[in-house]
Short mmCIF file of C-alpha atoms and ligand atoms in Angstrom, two decimals:
data_model
loop_
_atom_site.label_atom_id
_atom_site.label_comp_id
_atom_site.label_asym_id
_atom_site.label_seq_id
_atom_site.Cartn_x
_atom_site.Cartn_y
_atom_site.Cartn_z
CA UNK A 16 -29.76 46.73 -62.92
CA UNK A 17 -27.47 43.93 -65.03
CA UNK A 18 -27.32 40.46 -63.93
CA UNK A 19 -24.15 38.57 -65.41
CA UNK A 20 -23.76 34.76 -65.16
CA UNK A 21 -20.16 34.16 -65.30
CA UNK A 22 -19.58 30.64 -66.12
CA UNK A 23 -16.52 28.62 -64.02
CA UNK A 24 -15.39 25.71 -65.57
CA UNK A 25 -15.69 22.48 -63.66
CA UNK A 26 -13.32 19.92 -63.21
CA UNK A 27 -15.27 16.96 -64.12
CA UNK A 28 -17.01 16.68 -67.53
CA UNK A 29 -20.44 17.48 -67.92
CA UNK A 30 -20.55 20.34 -65.14
CA UNK A 31 -20.11 23.71 -64.96
CA UNK A 32 -20.72 26.40 -61.82
CA UNK A 33 -22.01 30.03 -62.23
CA UNK A 34 -21.74 33.13 -60.53
CA UNK A 35 -24.43 35.68 -60.60
CA UNK A 36 -23.21 38.94 -60.89
CA UNK A 37 -25.58 41.91 -59.95
CA UNK A 38 -24.24 45.21 -61.51
CA UNK A 39 -25.82 48.55 -60.52
CA UNK A 40 -24.70 51.64 -62.68
CA UNK A 41 -23.45 54.91 -61.14
CA UNK A 42 -23.81 58.26 -63.00
CA UNK A 43 -21.64 60.47 -60.61
CA UNK A 44 -17.69 60.38 -59.55
CA UNK A 45 -17.73 58.40 -55.79
CA UNK A 46 -16.11 55.39 -54.76
CA UNK A 47 -17.02 51.82 -56.72
CA UNK A 48 -17.97 49.04 -54.40
CA UNK A 49 -17.93 45.48 -54.62
CA UNK A 50 -19.40 43.24 -51.76
CA UNK A 51 -19.70 39.46 -51.91
CA UNK A 52 -20.90 37.10 -49.64
CA UNK A 53 -20.53 33.28 -48.70
CA UNK A 54 -16.99 32.79 -49.98
CA UNK A 55 -17.21 30.31 -47.55
CA UNK A 56 -20.58 28.97 -48.99
CA UNK A 57 -22.42 28.00 -45.98
CA UNK A 58 -22.25 31.44 -44.21
CA UNK A 59 -25.03 32.86 -45.44
CA UNK A 60 -25.82 35.83 -42.96
CA UNK A 61 -24.20 37.93 -45.79
CA UNK A 62 -25.85 36.38 -48.60
CA UNK A 63 -29.75 37.59 -46.83
CA UNK A 64 -28.31 40.96 -46.11
CA UNK A 65 -27.31 41.43 -49.59
CA UNK A 66 -30.84 39.85 -50.38
CA UNK A 67 -32.48 42.81 -48.52
CA UNK A 68 -29.69 45.57 -49.81
CA UNK A 69 -30.17 45.01 -53.83
CA UNK A 70 -33.47 46.65 -53.77
CA UNK A 71 -32.59 49.33 -52.08
CA UNK A 72 -29.30 49.46 -54.76
CA UNK A 73 -32.04 49.46 -57.49
CA UNK A 74 -34.28 52.00 -56.03
CA UNK A 75 -31.27 54.61 -55.88
CA UNK A 76 -30.23 53.49 -59.20
CA UNK A 77 -34.00 53.95 -60.51
CA UNK A 78 -33.80 57.40 -58.84
CA UNK A 79 -30.65 58.42 -60.15
CA UNK A 80 -29.05 58.53 -56.57
CA UNK A 81 -26.21 56.19 -57.38
CA UNK A 82 -23.32 58.16 -57.90
CA UNK A 83 -20.57 54.82 -58.65
CA UNK A 84 -20.98 51.38 -59.85
CA UNK A 85 -21.82 48.83 -57.33
CA UNK A 86 -21.54 45.07 -57.84
CA UNK A 87 -22.99 42.61 -55.59
CA UNK A 88 -22.33 39.04 -55.74
CA UNK A 89 -24.35 37.13 -52.97
CA UNK A 90 -23.13 33.53 -53.54
CA UNK A 91 -19.80 33.70 -53.93
CA UNK A 92 -18.87 29.90 -54.00
CA UNK A 93 -21.08 27.83 -56.04
CA UNK A 94 -18.24 25.24 -55.70
CA UNK A 95 -18.68 25.09 -52.17
CA UNK A 96 -22.72 25.02 -52.58
CA UNK A 97 -22.49 22.02 -54.25
CA UNK A 98 -20.34 19.94 -51.61
CA UNK A 99 -22.50 18.22 -49.37
CA UNK A 100 -21.34 15.60 -47.02
CA UNK A 101 -24.18 13.18 -45.23
CA UNK A 102 -26.36 16.25 -45.35
CA UNK A 103 -24.41 19.38 -44.50
CA UNK A 104 -23.21 21.54 -46.57
CA UNK A 105 -19.35 21.98 -46.07
CA UNK A 106 -18.29 25.28 -48.18
CA UNK A 107 -15.22 26.21 -46.54
CA UNK A 108 -12.61 23.90 -48.13
CA UNK A 109 -12.52 22.77 -51.71
CA UNK A 110 -13.17 18.61 -51.63
CA UNK A 111 -11.18 18.81 -54.82
CA UNK A 112 -7.78 20.40 -53.57
CA UNK A 113 -8.20 20.71 -50.09
CA UNK A 114 -7.49 24.54 -49.82
CA UNK A 115 -9.57 26.88 -47.71
CA UNK A 116 -12.15 29.12 -50.58
CA UNK A 117 -10.42 32.08 -48.38
CA UNK A 118 -6.81 31.09 -48.78
CA UNK A 119 -3.97 29.94 -51.16
CA UNK A 120 -5.05 32.28 -54.24
CA UNK A 121 -3.43 31.81 -57.44
CA UNK A 122 -0.92 34.11 -59.11
CA UNK A 123 -2.34 36.42 -61.27
CA UNK A 124 0.09 35.66 -64.12
CA UNK A 125 -1.72 32.06 -64.11
CA UNK A 126 -5.41 33.43 -64.64
CA UNK A 127 -6.95 31.89 -67.49
CA UNK A 128 -4.82 28.96 -68.06
CA UNK A 129 -6.04 25.85 -69.35
CA UNK A 130 -4.70 23.86 -66.44
CA UNK A 131 -5.92 26.03 -63.67
CA UNK A 132 -8.38 24.13 -61.62
CA UNK A 133 -12.22 25.23 -60.93
CA UNK A 134 -11.20 26.72 -57.39
CA UNK A 135 -8.64 28.51 -58.64
CA UNK A 136 -10.67 29.94 -61.85
CA UNK A 137 -13.23 30.94 -59.13
CA UNK A 138 -10.77 32.63 -56.99
CA UNK A 139 -9.23 34.59 -59.87
CA UNK A 140 -12.57 35.47 -61.20
CA UNK A 141 -14.10 37.14 -57.67
CA UNK A 142 -10.31 38.73 -57.30
CA UNK A 143 -11.05 40.11 -60.69
CA UNK A 144 -14.22 41.44 -59.71
CA UNK A 145 -13.28 42.87 -56.60
CA UNK A 146 -9.96 44.57 -57.78
CA UNK A 147 -12.27 46.57 -60.55
CA UNK A 148 -13.56 48.41 -57.55
CA UNK A 149 -12.40 51.01 -55.13
CA UNK A 150 -14.01 49.50 -51.87
CA UNK A 151 -14.41 45.51 -51.46
CA UNK A 152 -16.09 43.97 -48.60
CA UNK A 153 -16.02 40.05 -47.91
CA UNK A 154 -18.92 39.42 -46.13
CA UNK A 155 -18.56 36.14 -43.80
CA UNK A 156 -19.73 34.77 -40.54
CA UNK A 157 -18.10 32.93 -37.51
CA UNK A 158 -19.26 30.07 -35.27
CA UNK A 159 -20.90 32.35 -33.02
CA UNK A 160 -20.15 36.15 -32.72
CA UNK A 161 -20.54 39.55 -33.09
CA UNK A 162 -20.33 41.85 -36.27
CA UNK A 163 -16.53 42.46 -36.31
CA UNK A 164 -14.31 43.57 -38.88
CA UNK A 165 -10.86 42.28 -40.27
CA UNK A 166 -8.66 45.35 -41.79
CA UNK A 167 -5.27 46.21 -43.06
CA UNK A 168 -3.49 47.99 -39.91
CA UNK A 169 -3.01 51.26 -42.04
CA UNK A 170 -6.64 51.36 -42.85
CA UNK A 171 -7.96 51.10 -39.29
CA UNK A 172 -9.72 54.66 -39.87
CA UNK A 173 -11.11 53.39 -42.68
CA UNK A 174 -12.10 50.29 -41.08
CA UNK A 175 -13.61 52.60 -38.06
CA UNK A 176 -16.26 54.38 -40.62
CA UNK A 177 -17.27 50.73 -41.93
CA UNK A 178 -17.69 49.73 -38.09
CA UNK A 179 -19.50 52.94 -37.30
CA UNK A 180 -22.33 52.27 -40.32
CA UNK A 181 -22.42 48.09 -39.75
CA UNK A 182 -22.58 48.72 -35.80
CA UNK A 183 -19.47 46.38 -35.86
CA UNK A 184 -17.93 46.14 -32.17
CA UNK A 185 -14.49 44.83 -32.84
CA UNK A 186 -11.76 45.56 -35.46
CA UNK A 187 -8.99 43.25 -35.71
CA UNK A 188 -5.88 44.94 -37.62
CA UNK A 189 -3.74 42.77 -39.80
CA UNK A 190 -0.29 44.37 -40.90
CA UNK A 191 -0.52 42.73 -44.62
CA UNK A 192 3.10 41.48 -44.60
CA UNK A 193 1.16 38.07 -45.44
CA UNK A 194 -1.78 38.60 -47.86
CA UNK A 195 -3.45 35.45 -46.92
CA UNK A 196 -6.99 36.17 -47.00
CA UNK A 197 -9.47 37.24 -50.05
CA UNK A 198 -9.30 40.87 -49.09
CA UNK A 199 -5.63 41.10 -48.21
CA UNK A 200 -5.22 39.93 -51.87
CA UNK A 201 -7.39 42.12 -53.54
CA UNK A 202 -5.15 45.13 -51.25
CA UNK A 203 -2.07 43.54 -52.97
CA UNK A 204 -3.31 43.54 -56.42
CA UNK A 205 -4.55 46.98 -55.95
CA UNK A 206 -0.62 47.75 -54.99
CA UNK A 207 0.70 45.65 -57.76
CA UNK A 208 -1.61 47.99 -60.19
CA UNK A 209 -0.42 51.11 -58.43
CA UNK A 210 -3.83 51.77 -57.38
CA UNK A 211 -3.26 51.95 -53.72
CA UNK A 212 -4.31 54.96 -52.06
CA UNK A 213 -6.48 56.40 -49.54
CA UNK A 214 -9.20 56.03 -51.83
CA UNK A 215 -9.26 52.16 -51.60
CA UNK A 216 -9.99 49.93 -48.89
CA UNK A 217 -10.91 46.18 -48.24
CA UNK A 218 -12.48 44.43 -45.48
CA UNK A 219 -13.57 41.19 -44.16
CA UNK A 220 -16.96 41.34 -42.46
CA UNK A 221 -18.21 38.80 -40.25
CA UNK A 222 -21.94 39.03 -39.58
CA UNK A 223 -21.98 37.25 -36.32
CA UNK A 224 -22.46 33.49 -36.15
CA UNK A 225 -23.59 30.58 -38.23
CA UNK A 226 -27.41 30.63 -36.92
CA UNK A 227 -27.68 34.41 -37.38
CA UNK A 228 -29.82 34.27 -40.08
CA UNK A 229 -32.95 36.21 -39.50
CA UNK A 230 -35.33 38.65 -41.57
CA UNK A 231 -34.86 41.56 -38.73
CA UNK A 232 -30.63 40.60 -38.46
CA UNK A 233 -30.88 40.73 -42.30
CA UNK A 234 -32.45 43.95 -42.72
CA UNK A 235 -30.27 45.38 -39.86
CA UNK A 236 -27.09 44.48 -41.84
CA UNK A 237 -28.54 45.53 -44.98
CA UNK A 238 -29.37 48.83 -43.35
CA UNK A 239 -26.17 49.17 -42.11
CA UNK A 240 -24.14 48.44 -45.58
CA UNK A 241 -26.43 51.12 -47.04
CA UNK A 242 -25.67 53.63 -44.41
CA UNK A 243 -21.98 52.98 -45.45
CA UNK A 244 -22.47 53.45 -49.33
CA UNK A 245 -24.25 56.87 -48.17
CA UNK A 246 -21.48 57.62 -46.09
CA UNK A 247 -18.94 56.88 -48.91
CA UNK A 248 -21.00 59.11 -51.17
CA UNK A 249 -21.76 55.96 -53.75
CA UNK A 250 -25.36 56.61 -52.71
CA UNK A 251 -27.11 59.62 -52.67
CA UNK A 252 -29.45 59.96 -49.46
CA UNK A 253 -30.11 61.52 -46.38
CA UNK A 254 -30.08 59.21 -43.12
CA UNK A 255 -30.67 59.82 -39.54
CA UNK A 256 -27.48 59.55 -37.65
CA UNK A 257 -26.82 56.64 -35.58
CA UNK A 258 -25.19 56.82 -32.41
CA UNK A 259 -20.95 56.95 -32.28
CA UNK A 260 -19.58 53.34 -30.87
CA UNK A 261 -16.45 52.94 -30.16
CA UNK A 262 -15.24 49.33 -31.60
CA UNK A 263 -12.50 47.41 -29.69
CA UNK A 264 -9.17 47.56 -31.75
CA UNK A 265 -6.58 45.08 -31.39
CA UNK A 266 -3.86 43.01 -33.68
CA UNK A 267 -5.01 40.06 -35.04
CA UNK A 268 -2.36 38.13 -33.55
CA UNK A 269 -3.66 39.62 -29.99
CA UNK A 270 -6.80 37.44 -30.33
CA UNK A 271 -6.22 33.68 -29.42
CA UNK A 272 -8.05 30.69 -30.18
CA UNK A 273 -7.85 28.62 -26.61
CA UNK A 274 -7.82 25.26 -27.88
CA UNK A 275 -9.10 22.13 -26.02
CA UNK A 276 -6.53 19.90 -24.38
CA UNK A 277 -9.50 17.21 -24.12
CA UNK A 278 -11.92 15.85 -26.23
CA UNK A 279 -15.55 15.43 -25.20
CA UNK A 280 -19.26 17.48 -24.64
CA UNK A 281 -18.25 21.17 -24.51
CA UNK A 282 -20.31 23.18 -21.72
CA UNK A 283 -19.35 26.96 -22.06
CA UNK A 284 -19.20 29.40 -19.32
CA UNK A 285 -18.48 32.73 -21.16
CA UNK A 286 -20.67 34.55 -23.24
CA UNK A 287 -19.48 36.60 -26.89
CA UNK A 288 -18.46 40.10 -25.99
CA UNK A 289 -18.01 39.05 -22.16
CA UNK A 290 -14.65 40.61 -20.67
CA UNK A 291 -12.93 37.89 -18.96
CA UNK A 292 -10.00 38.22 -16.44
CA UNK A 293 -6.68 35.81 -16.68
CA UNK A 294 -7.87 32.45 -14.77
CA UNK A 295 -11.18 32.83 -15.21
CA UNK A 296 -13.37 29.83 -16.24
CA UNK A 297 -14.02 29.76 -20.09
CA UNK A 298 -15.50 26.18 -20.52
CA UNK A 299 -15.78 22.70 -19.17
CA UNK A 300 -15.13 19.74 -21.36
CA UNK A 301 -16.66 16.31 -19.80
CA UNK A 302 -14.51 13.66 -21.49
CA UNK A 303 -15.82 10.49 -19.39
CA UNK A 304 -19.21 11.31 -17.72
CA UNK A 305 -18.37 10.52 -13.96
CA UNK A 306 -15.09 10.10 -14.52
CA UNK A 307 -13.18 12.96 -16.07
CA UNK A 308 -13.61 16.80 -16.92
CA UNK A 309 -11.21 19.42 -17.84
CA UNK A 310 -11.47 23.05 -16.95
CA UNK A 311 -10.56 25.65 -19.82
CA UNK A 312 -9.48 29.19 -18.42
CA UNK A 313 -8.51 32.51 -19.87
CA UNK A 314 -4.94 32.77 -20.69
CA UNK A 315 -5.19 36.17 -19.86
CA UNK A 316 -7.52 39.35 -19.51
CA UNK A 317 -9.53 40.10 -22.43
CA UNK A 318 -12.51 40.20 -24.50
CA UNK A 319 -14.36 36.80 -25.64
CA UNK A 320 -15.07 37.63 -29.33
CA UNK A 321 -16.31 34.21 -30.72
CA UNK A 322 -17.23 31.18 -29.64
CA UNK A 323 -17.55 27.57 -31.26
CA UNK A 324 -20.98 26.43 -32.09
CA UNK A 325 -20.57 23.00 -31.81
CA UNK A 326 -20.79 21.16 -28.35
CA UNK A 327 -18.76 18.33 -29.00
CA UNK A 328 -14.80 18.89 -29.75
CA UNK A 329 -12.12 16.88 -30.61
CA UNK A 330 -8.81 17.21 -28.64
CA UNK A 331 -6.97 20.22 -30.09
CA UNK A 332 -9.51 22.18 -31.58
CA UNK A 333 -10.93 25.92 -30.81
CA UNK A 334 -13.30 26.56 -28.22
CA UNK A 335 -13.43 30.34 -27.83
CA UNK A 336 -11.29 33.30 -29.46
CA UNK A 337 -10.07 35.69 -26.76
CA UNK A 338 -8.68 39.31 -27.67
CA UNK A 339 -5.88 40.34 -25.26
CA UNK A 340 -7.15 43.85 -24.37
CA UNK A 341 -7.86 45.55 -21.26
CA UNK A 342 -11.20 46.21 -20.22
CA UNK A 343 -12.22 49.89 -21.22
CA UNK A 344 -13.26 51.83 -18.84
CA UNK A 345 -16.68 52.90 -19.36
CA UNK A 346 -17.71 48.96 -19.46
ZN1 LIG B 5 -15.96 32.26 -43.40
#
């Protein structure tokens, strides 16, 4: 295991950021893998999963069971980590330019230009690291949710394979026409290099919710990632088989963010993973206690994929994400 320290110049004098990059060297012929966590800096379930995965990779490397290189970046966003407002780390948007750290990526031609700002330097560095590999996973989490994936529509089969290893219950697919996210951008760069083929795969992995950070879940997710590396042949090991599961699959456009028409205290009636029918009560918003409340109902039959993690909302904010989907017969 080699640990690199990659400096990202800050836009203010006297400051710099850095990325810690763990490199594991493989000796065979298999898919190389890049794993990063906390691109949205305050989303740390992936960080602790990678913390638990690193010793497994060290052991595999030491024992000559690593068939291809694995690169791990547990803290992908040092800029976001430095952004604290009134005691809360806010790592989704860049405080300087206001861009979402998982959106608006620099054109590769601009990489390294002197005028490039810190958030773009960071994104360029991460994209360069991810694009080196054959497989790139970007570990995030939602407000409250299950383990679920975003993958390219044409890579759904590879997505199912990853879902099996991680125990992901939902896969949302994207056409990739608008490469808006980190992993879509990675796929676009692979295609630009003529490297896009069945051996390449990138996915956003949502590891449940913001507060789902526990020793047990970190172990479970590290084991899931390890199982995936074994399944790919990147790590040589023999694991007992898992019970196959069939994730619910839908287009990203079929997953609707239900927004609140009124501000107030949010009382949720639907659970993550619950199948709901059109018109079913999802939440009640108490706007003026004793005077005014609003009901939020399911816009269609489907699955409650995620829920907001705060219990106070302003008008127009997201309350739940429902995937339009018929209820599976076995449920
Ligand atoms: Zn995120």
